[in-house]
Amino acid sequence: MEKAFNCINIALMMVCIIATLYPLAYVLFASFSVPSQLVRHTGILLHPLGFTLAAYKLVLANPFISSGYLNTIFIVVVGSGINITLTAMLAYVLSRKRLLWGPIIMGAVMFTMFFDGGMIPSFLLVKNLGLLDSLFSVILPSAINTMNLIILRTFFQSIPESLEESARIDGASDIVILTRIILPLSRAAIAVIVLYYAVSHWNSWFSASIYIRKRTLFPLQLILREILITNSNESMTVDSQASNIAELEVILRYAAIVVSTVPILLLYPFLQKYFVKGVMIGAVKG
Amino acid sequence: MDAIGESGKKLKSIQDQSFFKRIPNDWRRNKGVYLLAMLPMLYYIIFRYTPMFGLVIAFKRFTPGGGIWGSPWAGLANFKMFFGSYYFWRLVSNTFLLSFYNLIWGFPIPIIFALLLNELKSSRFKKAVQTITYMPHFISMVVICGIVLNFVSQNGLITSLLSYLGMPANNLLLDARNFRTVYIASGIWQEMGWSSIIYIAAISGLDQEIYDAATVDGAGRWRKILHVTLPGILPTIVILLILRIGAMMNIGFEKIILLYNPSIYDSADVISSFVYRKGIIQADYSYSTTVGLFNSVINLFLLICANMLSRKVNDTSLW
């Protein structure tokens, strides 16, 4: 009985592993396959059908893939920098006790989690601020994520007050206390929050799709959407000598997925523990 | 001081007074802290609160020349138009049904997964399963939807596997009946592992002694799962379930607008995707803001109900 349970359980978990990994393996195999063979193939792939790097050559030669990468890197770096600066400042304020306005600020902040102006008023705001067609239209409206703010505040509150009190007696200002005492003691939590922000910037596409029209400013995900979803040929500089463009398009899509996703999946095993830690901190009060 | 014992009303007014009286003192003492709050608060005012005032265009007939404030008032005309329109029930029922089926399928699976994972003997195998099943959470929505669209296309992987089982080899997402299944199944594939983390954490917090006592009482693995682990994580399950119910009509449109196409609007079009299409694509700002506001108010209402329920059941609440 005990043995049967274990066997079934291990088998189920193996199924989960295969079900998670196989679609990714399929994408990888398909991206190296010869298009004419792939189009005629049905069912599962256990290895590439033939071998060609044609799709990768096209993807890497596509100027929008590289400009998309650069735009996304800019958004991730500058965006996360702004995110963590503002979030840490407000989290520090909200972690102070005996602050007369503290509960009022907290209430005003929490309210935005439950109600917002919605898509169109936000769009009109960004438009009226003159941010359209600027990478800051993607960065500024999401400068603070309230959930992340609360996670960081909870963490700051767990730091013993006695540490900062002695600094205050020595005449340290709030900025000094934040940067010299609180932040160094919160390195793990800061890392988690920065990672959360960075991932959300990396994955975000929707705000860019409504705020940015210039193709040279498109982040990577928006270029990917054109290649994968809307199937627009504009972002593909397809080689005129390629005999069958439609066939090539199929593997081109798979190659674009690989090129855009592999960097994240390579980094992921090293960062996993931080992400999991974030869920734990968030679960304390969420 | 002499307010003690007097009527509550008087007490309150004295408290109010003291709040304002305390302002100068509080400012002098905490000026540095408040200065740090200025920039973040400015962000909240500009980017979170200003759009709320922009909601007035739901009661106006927006013209590009007039803008938010200069456009003529329309009263409740936009609301009447929406409630009377052919789309109203389709949108409400699509939003509800997608959410409902997503809850029925998507909610228990991570719990079952966490329970089974916890029963694995080898901690290395457990780690490997966790690492692998968390991974899809980090793949971007655009890529996930790109993969899904390819797999369910006419000669895609999933379509061809289903055709071996006797189903016709047609693009699955050209048939409105398949949309919810595709949407929910791909969501489970992506989030099952990640959503289980919180249950795994709850399980690891359970007292080992209860298990030992159960063993002494002769309970097998199966009984321990049912009578020790499951009741142990029940509070976590209940609060997450209540939160999910509170977000019932608040379904994200990003995945939907990546997956759907006009031929399956009958089942795929939800309130938020309709707002997107009307507002951003067709630039009908007032009407789409009306629809969006209707949705936000329902969301707020459901959340307040869920919070009250949670306070009753669990003594824990969001605020």
Coordinates of C-alpha atoms in Angstrom, one line a residue:
Chain A
M1 CA 0.0 0.0 0.0
E2 CA 2.7 2.4 1.1
K3 CA 4.9 1.3 -1.8
A4 CA 2.1 1.7 -4.4
F5 CA 1.4 5.2 -3.1
N6 CA 5.0 6.2 -3.5
C7 CA 5.2 4.7 -7.0
I8 CA 2.1 6.4 -8.2
N9 CA 3.2 9.7 -6.7
I10 CA 6.6 9.6 -8.3
A11 CA 5.0 8.7 -11.6
L12 CA 2.6 11.7 -11.3
M13 CA 5.5 14.0 -10.6
M14 CA 7.4 12.7 -13.6
V15 CA 4.3 13.4 -15.7
C16 CA 4.3 17.0 -14.3
I17 CA 8.0 17.4 -15.2
I18 CA 7.5 16.1 -18.7
A19 CA 4.4 18.1 -19.2
T20 CA 6.2 21.3 -18.1
L21 CA 9.4 20.7 -20.1
Y22 CA 8.2 19.0 -23.3
P23 CA 6.5 22.1 -24.8
L24 CA 9.7 24.0 -24.3
A25 CA 11.7 21.2 -25.9
Y26 CA 9.3 21.1 -28.8
V27 CA 9.9 24.8 -29.4
L28 CA 13.6 24.3 -29.3
F29 CA 13.6 21.3 -31.7
A30 CA 11.2 23.0 -34.1
S31 CA 13.4 26.1 -34.2
F32 CA 16.3 24.1 -35.6
S33 CA 14.1 22.1 -38.0
V34 CA 14.1 22.4 -41.8
P35 CA 10.9 24.3 -42.5
S36 CA 9.7 22.1 -45.4
Q37 CA 9.9 19.0 -43.2
L38 CA 8.4 20.6 -40.2
V39 CA 5.3 21.8 -42.1
R40 CA 4.6 18.2 -43.2
H41 CA 5.1 16.8 -39.7
T42 CA 2.4 16.1 -37.2
G43 CA 2.5 15.0 -33.6
I44 CA 5.4 15.1 -31.2
L45 CA 9.0 15.9 -32.1
L46 CA 11.9 14.1 -30.3
H47 CA 14.7 15.8 -32.2
P48 CA 15.0 18.6 -34.8
L49 CA 13.9 17.5 -38.3
G50 CA 17.0 18.0 -40.2
F51 CA 19.1 20.9 -39.0
T52 CA 19.2 24.5 -40.1
L53 CA 20.2 27.8 -38.5
A54 CA 18.3 29.8 -41.1
A55 CA 15.7 31.0 -38.6
Y56 CA 18.3 32.2 -36.1
K57 CA 20.2 34.0 -38.8
L58 CA 17.0 35.8 -39.8
V59 CA 16.0 36.6 -36.2
L60 CA 19.4 37.9 -35.3
A61 CA 19.6 39.9 -38.4
N62 CA 16.3 41.6 -37.6
P63 CA 17.1 45.1 -36.5
F64 CA 14.0 45.3 -34.4
I65 CA 15.0 42.3 -32.2
S66 CA 18.2 44.0 -31.2
S67 CA 16.6 47.4 -30.8
G68 CA 13.8 45.7 -28.8
Y69 CA 16.4 44.1 -26.6
L70 CA 18.1 47.4 -26.0
N71 CA 14.8 49.2 -25.2
T72 CA 13.8 46.4 -22.8
I73 CA 17.1 46.6 -21.1
F74 CA 16.7 50.3 -20.7
I75 CA 13.2 49.9 -19.3
V76 CA 14.3 47.1 -16.9
V77 CA 17.4 49.0 -15.6
V78 CA 16.0 52.6 -15.3
G79 CA 12.5 51.4 -14.4
S80 CA 13.6 49.1 -11.6
G81 CA 16.0 51.8 -10.4
I82 CA 13.1 54.3 -10.1
N83 CA 10.8 51.5 -8.7
I84 CA 13.1 50.5 -5.9
T85 CA 14.1 54.1 -4.9
L86 CA 10.5 55.3 -4.6
T87 CA 9.2 52.1 -3.1
A88 CA 12.0 52.0 -0.4
M89 CA 11.4 55.7 0.4
L90 CA 7.6 55.2 1.0
A91 CA 8.1 51.8 2.7
Y92 CA 10.4 53.5 5.2
V93 CA 7.9 56.3 5.9
L94 CA 5.1 53.8 6.3
S95 CA 7.2 51.6 8.6
R96 CA 7.6 54.5 11.1
K97 CA 5.4 54.3 14.2
R98 CA 3.9 57.3 15.9
L99 CA 3.5 59.2 12.6
L100 CA 0.4 61.3 12.7
W101 CA -0.2 61.1 9.0
G102 CA 1.0 57.5 8.7
P103 CA -2.4 55.7 8.8
I104 CA -3.9 58.3 6.4
I105 CA -1.1 57.8 3.9
M106 CA -1.4 54.0 4.3
G107 CA -5.1 54.2 3.7
A108 CA -4.7 56.3 0.6
V109 CA -2.1 53.9 -0.8
M110 CA -4.1 50.8 0.0
F111 CA -7.2 52.2 -1.7
T112 CA -5.4 52.2 -5.0
M113 CA -5.2 48.4 -4.8
F114 CA -8.9 48.1 -4.9
F115 CA -10.0 50.9 -7.2
D116 CA -8.4 52.7 -10.1
G117 CA -9.3 55.0 -12.9
G118 CA -9.0 52.2 -15.5
M119 CA -7.6 52.0 -18.9
I120 CA -8.9 55.0 -20.7
P121 CA -8.5 57.7 -18.0
S122 CA -4.9 56.4 -17.5
F123 CA -4.3 56.5 -21.3
L124 CA -5.6 60.1 -21.5
L125 CA -3.4 61.1 -18.5
V126 CA -0.2 59.7 -20.2
K127 CA -1.3 61.4 -23.4
N128 CA -1.9 64.8 -21.7
L129 CA 1.5 64.5 -19.9
G130 CA 3.1 64.3 -23.3
L131 CA 4.7 61.0 -22.5
L132 CA 3.4 59.2 -25.7
D133 CA 6.2 57.7 -27.7
S134 CA 8.7 57.9 -24.9
L135 CA 10.0 54.9 -22.9
F136 CA 9.0 56.8 -19.8
S137 CA 5.4 56.2 -20.7
V138 CA 6.0 52.6 -19.7
I139 CA 8.2 53.3 -16.7
L140 CA 6.5 56.2 -14.8
P141 CA 2.9 55.0 -14.5
S142 CA 4.1 51.8 -12.8
A143 CA 6.7 53.5 -10.6
I144 CA 5.4 51.9 -7.4
N145 CA 3.6 48.5 -7.1
T146 CA 1.5 48.7 -3.9
M147 CA 1.9 45.0 -3.2
N148 CA 5.7 45.3 -3.3
L149 CA 5.5 48.4 -1.2
I150 CA 3.6 46.5 1.5
I151 CA 6.0 43.6 1.4
L152 CA 9.0 45.9 1.9
R153 CA 7.2 47.8 4.6
T154 CA 6.5 44.6 6.5
F155 CA 10.2 43.8 6.2
F156 CA 11.3 47.2 7.4
Q157 CA 9.0 46.9 10.4
S158 CA 10.7 43.7 11.5
I159 CA 14.0 45.6 12.0
P160 CA 14.6 46.4 15.7
E161 CA 13.9 50.0 16.5
S162 CA 16.8 50.2 19.0
L163 CA 19.3 50.1 16.0
E164 CA 18.1 53.4 14.6
E165 CA 17.5 55.0 17.9
S166 CA 21.1 55.0 18.8
A167 CA 21.9 56.5 15.3
R168 CA 19.3 59.2 15.9
I169 CA 20.9 60.1 19.2
D170 CA 24.1 60.5 17.2
G171 CA 22.3 63.0 15.1
A172 CA 21.6 60.9 12.0
S173 CA 18.9 62.2 9.7
D174 CA 16.1 60.0 8.2
I175 CA 17.9 59.7 4.9
V176 CA 21.1 58.5 6.7
I177 CA 19.1 56.1 8.7
L178 CA 17.4 54.7 5.6
T179 CA 20.5 54.4 3.5
R180 CA 23.0 53.4 6.2
I181 CA 21.0 51.2 8.6
I182 CA 17.7 50.1 7.1
L183 CA 18.8 49.3 3.5
P184 CA 21.9 47.4 4.4
L185 CA 19.9 45.3 6.8
S186 CA 17.3 44.6 4.2
R187 CA 19.5 43.4 1.3
A188 CA 17.6 40.2 0.8
A189 CA 14.2 41.8 0.7
I190 CA 15.5 44.6 -1.6
A191 CA 16.9 41.9 -3.9
V192 CA 13.5 40.2 -4.0
I193 CA 11.6 43.4 -4.8
V194 CA 14.1 44.5 -7.4
L195 CA 13.7 41.1 -9.1
Y196 CA 10.0 41.3 -9.0
Y197 CA 10.1 44.7 -10.6
A198 CA 12.7 43.7 -13.2
V199 CA 10.6 40.6 -14.2
S200 CA 7.4 42.6 -14.6
H201 CA 9.2 45.2 -16.8
W202 CA 10.8 42.4 -18.9
N203 CA 7.4 40.8 -19.5
S204 CA 5.3 43.9 -19.9
W205 CA 4.0 44.6 -23.3
F206 CA 0.5 46.1 -23.0
S207 CA 1.3 49.6 -21.9
A208 CA 4.0 49.9 -24.6
S209 CA 1.4 48.7 -27.1
I210 CA -0.9 51.6 -26.4
Y211 CA 1.7 54.3 -25.5
I212 CA 4.4 53.7 -28.1
R213 CA 3.9 54.0 -31.8
K214 CA 7.5 54.3 -33.0
R215 CA 8.9 50.9 -33.9
T216 CA 12.4 51.8 -32.9
L217 CA 11.2 52.3 -29.4
F218 CA 9.3 49.0 -29.1
P219 CA 10.4 46.8 -26.3
L220 CA 11.2 43.2 -27.1
Q221 CA 7.8 41.8 -26.0
L222 CA 6.0 44.1 -28.5
I223 CA 8.2 42.9 -31.4
L224 CA 7.6 39.4 -30.3
R225 CA 3.9 40.0 -30.3
E226 CA 4.1 41.1 -33.9
I227 CA 6.1 38.0 -34.9
L228 CA 4.1 35.5 -32.8
I229 CA 0.6 36.8 -32.5
T230 CA -0.3 39.3 -35.1
N231 CA 1.9 37.6 -37.7
S232 CA 2.8 40.9 -39.2
N233 CA 5.6 40.7 -41.7
E234 CA 6.8 44.2 -41.0
S235 CA 9.2 43.2 -38.3
M236 CA 10.6 40.4 -40.3
T237 CA 13.2 41.2 -42.8
V238 CA 12.7 38.0 -44.7
D239 CA 15.4 37.1 -47.1
S240 CA 14.0 37.5 -50.7
Q241 CA 15.9 34.4 -51.8
A242 CA 14.1 32.2 -49.3
S243 CA 12.0 29.9 -51.5
N244 CA 9.0 29.7 -49.3
I245 CA 8.4 32.6 -46.9
A246 CA 5.3 31.0 -45.3
E247 CA 7.2 27.9 -44.3
L248 CA 10.1 29.9 -43.0
E249 CA 7.7 32.0 -40.9
V250 CA 6.8 28.9 -38.8
I251 CA 10.4 28.2 -37.6
L252 CA 11.1 31.9 -37.4
R253 CA 8.5 32.2 -34.7
Y254 CA 10.0 29.3 -32.8
A255 CA 13.5 30.8 -33.1
A256 CA 12.2 34.2 -31.9
I257 CA 10.7 32.5 -28.8
V258 CA 14.1 30.8 -28.1
V259 CA 16.1 34.0 -28.5
S260 CA 13.9 36.0 -26.2
T261 CA 13.3 33.4 -23.5
V262 CA 16.6 31.5 -23.1
P263 CA 18.3 34.4 -21.3
I264 CA 15.6 34.4 -18.6
L265 CA 15.5 30.7 -18.3
L266 CA 19.3 30.6 -17.9
L267 CA 19.2 33.1 -15.1
Y268 CA 16.2 31.6 -13.4
P269 CA 17.9 28.7 -11.5
F270 CA 20.2 31.2 -9.8
L271 CA 17.4 33.6 -8.8
Q272 CA 14.7 31.1 -7.9
K273 CA 15.3 31.1 -4.2
Y274 CA 14.9 34.9 -4.1
F275 CA 11.5 34.7 -5.8
V276 CA 10.3 32.0 -3.5
K277 CA 11.4 34.1 -0.5
G278 CA 9.4 36.9 -1.9
V279 CA 6.2 34.8 -1.8
M280 CA 7.0 33.9 1.8
I281 CA 7.4 37.5 2.9
G282 CA 4.3 38.5 1.0
A283 CA 2.3 35.7 2.6
V284 CA 2.9 37.1 6.1
K285 CA 0.5 40.0 5.5
G286 CA -0.9 40.0 2.0
Chain B
M1 CA -9.5 64.9 29.7
D2 CA -12.9 65.6 31.1
A3 CA -14.3 64.1 27.9
I4 CA -14.0 60.7 29.6
G5 CA -17.5 59.4 30.5
E6 CA -19.2 62.0 28.3
S7 CA -21.0 61.3 25.1
G8 CA -19.1 59.6 22.2
K9 CA -19.9 62.6 20.0
K10 CA -18.1 65.0 22.2
L11 CA -15.2 62.6 22.6
K12 CA -14.8 62.3 18.8
S13 CA -14.8 66.0 18.4
I14 CA -12.0 66.4 20.9
Q15 CA -10.0 63.6 19.2
D16 CA -10.5 65.5 15.9
Q17 CA -9.3 68.7 17.5
S18 CA -6.3 67.0 18.9
F19 CA -5.4 65.6 15.5
F20 CA -5.2 69.1 14.1
K21 CA -3.6 70.4 17.2
R22 CA -1.0 67.7 16.9
I23 CA -0.1 68.6 13.3
P24 CA 2.6 71.3 14.0
N25 CA 4.3 69.3 16.6
D26 CA 4.2 66.1 14.5
W27 CA 5.6 68.1 11.5
R28 CA 8.5 69.5 13.6
R29 CA 9.4 66.1 14.9
N30 CA 9.0 64.1 11.7
K31 CA 9.8 66.6 9.0
G32 CA 12.6 64.4 7.6
V33 CA 10.3 61.4 7.3
Y34 CA 7.6 63.4 5.5
L35 CA 10.1 64.9 3.1
L36 CA 11.0 61.3 2.1
A37 CA 7.3 60.7 1.4
M38 CA 6.8 63.6 -0.9
L39 CA 8.1 62.1 -4.2
P40 CA 6.3 58.8 -3.8
M41 CA 3.1 60.6 -2.8
L42 CA 3.3 62.8 -5.8
Y43 CA 3.5 59.6 -7.9
Y44 CA 0.3 58.3 -6.2
I45 CA -1.5 61.6 -6.7
I46 CA -0.5 62.0 -10.4
F47 CA -0.7 58.4 -11.7
R48 CA -3.2 56.7 -9.4
Y49 CA -5.6 59.4 -8.2
T50 CA -5.8 61.7 -11.2
P51 CA -7.1 58.9 -13.5
M52 CA -9.9 58.4 -10.9
F53 CA -11.1 61.9 -11.6
G54 CA -10.8 61.1 -15.3
L55 CA -13.7 58.7 -14.7
V56 CA -16.1 61.6 -15.1
I57 CA -15.9 61.0 -18.9
A58 CA -18.2 58.0 -18.2
F59 CA -20.9 60.6 -17.6
K60 CA -19.9 62.8 -20.6
R61 CA -19.8 62.7 -24.4
F62 CA -16.0 62.9 -24.9
T63 CA -14.8 65.1 -27.7
P64 CA -11.1 65.4 -28.5
G65 CA -11.4 69.1 -28.5
G66 CA -13.1 69.4 -25.2
G67 CA -11.0 66.9 -23.4
I68 CA -11.9 65.4 -20.0
W69 CA -13.3 68.6 -18.5
G70 CA -14.6 70.5 -21.5
S71 CA -16.7 67.8 -23.1
P72 CA -20.5 68.1 -22.7
W73 CA -22.3 66.1 -20.0
A74 CA -24.3 63.1 -21.0
G75 CA -25.8 62.0 -17.7
L76 CA -26.4 58.3 -17.6
A77 CA -26.8 57.9 -21.3
N78 CA -23.7 55.8 -21.6
F79 CA -24.8 53.5 -18.9
K80 CA -28.3 53.1 -20.4
M81 CA -26.7 52.4 -23.7
F82 CA -24.5 49.7 -22.2
F83 CA -27.2 48.0 -20.1
G84 CA -29.5 47.9 -23.1
S85 CA -27.0 46.7 -25.5
Y86 CA -26.7 43.2 -27.0
Y87 CA -23.2 42.9 -25.6
F88 CA -24.1 43.5 -21.9
W89 CA -25.2 39.9 -21.0
R90 CA -22.6 38.3 -23.3
L91 CA -19.8 40.2 -21.6
V92 CA -21.1 39.7 -18.0
S93 CA -21.7 36.0 -18.5
N94 CA -18.4 35.4 -20.4
T95 CA -16.5 37.2 -17.6
F96 CA -18.2 35.3 -14.9
L97 CA -18.0 31.9 -16.7
L98 CA -14.3 32.2 -17.5
S99 CA -13.6 33.2 -13.9
F100 CA -15.8 30.5 -12.5
Y101 CA -14.3 27.6 -14.6
N102 CA -10.9 29.0 -13.9
L103 CA -11.6 28.8 -10.2
I104 CA -13.1 25.3 -10.3
W105 CA -10.1 23.9 -12.2
G106 CA -7.3 26.3 -11.4
F107 CA -7.8 26.5 -7.6
P108 CA -7.7 22.9 -6.4
I109 CA -4.8 21.7 -8.7
P110 CA -2.0 23.6 -6.9
I111 CA -3.3 22.3 -3.6
I112 CA -3.3 18.7 -4.7
F113 CA 0.1 19.3 -6.3
A114 CA 1.5 20.7 -3.0
L115 CA 0.1 17.8 -1.0
L116 CA 1.6 15.2 -3.4
L117 CA 4.9 17.0 -3.5
N118 CA 5.1 17.0 0.2
E119 CA 4.8 13.2 0.2
L120 CA 8.0 12.7 -1.9
K121 CA 10.7 11.0 0.1
S122 CA 13.7 12.2 -1.8
S123 CA 14.4 15.8 -1.1
R124 CA 16.5 16.2 -4.2
F125 CA 13.8 14.9 -6.4
K126 CA 11.4 17.3 -4.6
K127 CA 13.7 20.2 -5.3
A128 CA 14.0 19.2 -9.0
V129 CA 10.2 19.0 -9.4
Q130 CA 9.8 22.4 -7.7
T131 CA 12.5 24.1 -9.8
I132 CA 11.1 22.8 -13.1
T133 CA 7.4 23.4 -12.4
Y134 CA 8.0 27.0 -11.1
M135 CA 9.8 27.8 -14.4
P136 CA 6.9 28.6 -16.7
H137 CA 5.8 31.4 -14.4
F138 CA 8.7 33.4 -15.6
I139 CA 8.0 33.0 -19.3
S140 CA 6.4 36.2 -20.6
M141 CA 2.7 36.2 -21.5
V142 CA 3.4 37.1 -25.1
V143 CA 5.7 34.0 -25.5
I144 CA 3.2 31.7 -23.7
C145 CA 0.4 32.9 -25.9
G146 CA 2.7 32.6 -29.0
I147 CA 3.4 29.0 -28.1
V148 CA -0.3 28.2 -27.4
L149 CA -1.4 29.7 -30.7
N150 CA 1.2 27.6 -32.6
F151 CA 0.3 24.4 -30.7
V152 CA -3.4 24.7 -31.3
S153 CA -3.1 25.8 -35.0
Q154 CA -4.2 23.5 -37.7
N155 CA -1.1 21.3 -37.7
G156 CA 0.2 22.3 -34.3
L157 CA 1.3 19.9 -31.6
I158 CA -1.9 19.8 -29.6
T159 CA -4.2 19.7 -32.5
S160 CA -2.4 16.8 -34.1
L161 CA -2.3 14.9 -30.8
L162 CA -6.0 15.4 -30.5
S163 CA -6.6 14.3 -34.1
Y164 CA -5.0 10.9 -33.1
L165 CA -7.9 10.6 -30.6
G166 CA -10.4 11.1 -33.4
M167 CA -10.9 14.9 -33.2
P168 CA -11.0 16.8 -36.5
A169 CA -7.7 18.6 -37.1
N170 CA -8.9 22.1 -37.1
N171 CA -7.5 25.2 -35.4
L172 CA -8.9 24.9 -31.9
L173 CA -9.2 28.7 -31.4
L174 CA -11.4 29.1 -34.3
D175 CA -14.2 27.4 -32.4
A176 CA -15.8 29.4 -29.6
R177 CA -16.4 26.3 -27.5
N178 CA -12.7 25.6 -27.1
F179 CA -11.6 29.1 -25.8
R180 CA -12.1 28.6 -22.1
T181 CA -10.5 25.2 -22.1
V182 CA -7.4 26.5 -23.9
Y183 CA -7.2 29.6 -21.7
I184 CA -7.6 27.7 -18.4
A185 CA -5.4 24.7 -19.4
S186 CA -2.5 27.0 -20.5
G187 CA -2.9 28.9 -17.2
I188 CA -2.6 25.8 -15.2
W189 CA 0.4 24.7 -17.2
Q190 CA 2.0 28.1 -16.5
E191 CA 1.0 28.7 -12.8
M192 CA 0.4 25.3 -11.1
G193 CA 3.9 25.1 -9.6
W194 CA 4.2 28.7 -8.7
S195 CA 0.8 28.9 -7.0
S196 CA 1.6 25.8 -4.9
I197 CA 4.5 27.6 -3.1
I198 CA 2.2 29.2 -0.6
Y199 CA 0.7 25.8 0.3
I200 CA 4.1 24.2 0.5
A201 CA 5.1 26.9 2.9
A202 CA 2.0 26.4 5.0
I203 CA 2.6 22.6 5.1
S204 CA 6.2 23.1 6.2
G205 CA 4.9 25.2 9.1
L206 CA 2.8 22.4 10.4
D207 CA 3.8 20.8 13.7
Q208 CA 5.7 17.5 13.2
E209 CA 4.4 16.1 16.5
I210 CA 0.9 15.9 15.1
Y211 CA 2.2 13.6 12.4
D212 CA 4.0 11.5 15.0
A213 CA 0.9 11.2 17.1
A214 CA -1.1 10.2 14.0
T215 CA 1.5 7.5 13.2
V216 CA 1.2 6.2 16.8
D217 CA -2.6 6.0 16.2
G218 CA -1.9 3.9 13.2
A219 CA -2.7 6.4 10.5
G220 CA -1.3 5.6 7.1
R221 CA 0.0 8.2 4.5
W222 CA -3.3 8.7 3.0
R223 CA -5.1 9.3 6.3
K224 CA -2.4 11.7 7.4
I225 CA -2.9 13.7 4.2
L226 CA -6.6 13.8 4.7
H227 CA -6.7 14.3 8.5
V228 CA -3.6 16.2 9.4
T229 CA -2.1 18.1 6.4
L230 CA -5.3 19.2 4.7
P231 CA -7.0 20.5 7.9
G232 CA -3.6 22.1 8.8
I233 CA -3.5 24.2 5.6
L234 CA -7.3 24.9 5.6
P235 CA -7.0 28.5 6.8
T236 CA -4.6 29.3 4.0
I237 CA -6.9 27.6 1.5
V238 CA -9.9 29.5 2.8
I239 CA -8.3 32.9 2.7
L240 CA -7.0 32.4 -0.8
L241 CA -10.4 31.1 -2.0
I242 CA -12.1 34.1 -0.6
L243 CA -9.6 36.4 -2.3
R244 CA -10.2 34.6 -5.6
I245 CA -13.9 35.0 -5.2
G246 CA -13.4 38.7 -4.5
A247 CA -11.6 39.0 -7.8
M248 CA -14.2 37.0 -9.7
M249 CA -15.2 39.6 -12.2
N250 CA -11.7 41.1 -12.3
I251 CA -10.2 39.0 -15.1
G252 CA -7.1 40.3 -16.8
F253 CA -7.5 41.1 -20.5
E254 CA -3.9 40.8 -21.6
K255 CA -3.9 37.1 -22.1
I256 CA -7.4 37.2 -23.7
I257 CA -6.5 39.8 -26.3
L258 CA -3.4 37.9 -27.2
L259 CA -5.4 34.7 -27.7
Y260 CA -8.7 35.6 -29.1
N261 CA -9.9 36.5 -32.6
P262 CA -13.2 37.9 -33.8
S263 CA -14.7 34.4 -34.7
I264 CA -14.7 33.4 -31.0
Y265 CA -15.9 36.6 -29.3
D266 CA -19.0 34.7 -28.4
S267 CA -17.1 33.0 -25.6
A268 CA -13.8 34.9 -25.4
D269 CA -14.8 38.5 -25.1
V270 CA -15.0 39.7 -21.5
I271 CA -15.7 43.1 -20.0
S272 CA -12.1 44.3 -19.9
S273 CA -11.2 43.1 -23.4
F274 CA -14.3 44.9 -24.7
V275 CA -13.2 48.1 -22.9
Y276 CA -9.8 47.7 -24.6
R277 CA -11.3 47.3 -28.0
K278 CA -13.9 50.1 -27.7
G279 CA -11.5 52.5 -26.0
I280 CA -8.1 52.0 -27.4
I281 CA -8.8 50.5 -30.9
Q282 CA -12.0 52.4 -31.7
A283 CA -11.2 55.5 -29.5
D284 CA -14.8 55.6 -28.1
Y285 CA -13.4 56.9 -24.8
S286 CA -16.6 57.7 -22.9
Y287 CA -18.5 54.5 -23.7
S288 CA -15.5 52.3 -22.8
T289 CA -14.8 54.2 -19.6
T290 CA -18.5 53.6 -18.7
V291 CA -18.1 49.9 -19.2
G292 CA -14.8 49.9 -17.3
L293 CA -16.3 51.8 -14.4
F294 CA -19.2 49.4 -14.2
N295 CA -16.6 46.6 -13.9
S296 CA -14.5 48.4 -11.3
V297 CA -17.6 49.0 -9.1
I298 CA -18.5 45.4 -9.3
N299 CA -15.0 44.4 -8.4
L300 CA -14.9 46.7 -5.4
F301 CA -18.2 45.4 -4.2
L302 CA -17.2 41.8 -4.5
L303 CA -13.9 42.5 -2.7
I304 CA -15.6 44.2 0.2
C305 CA -18.0 41.2 0.5
A306 CA -15.1 38.8 0.3
N307 CA -13.2 40.8 3.0
M308 CA -16.2 40.8 5.3
L309 CA -16.6 37.0 4.8
S310 CA -12.9 36.5 5.5
R311 CA -13.1 38.5 8.7
K312 CA -16.0 36.3 9.8
V313 CA -14.4 33.0 8.9
N314 CA -10.8 33.6 9.6
D315 CA -10.4 36.6 11.8
T316 CA -8.1 37.9 9.1
S317 CA -8.8 40.6 6.5
L318 CA -7.2 42.8 4.0
W319 CA -7.9 46.0 5.9

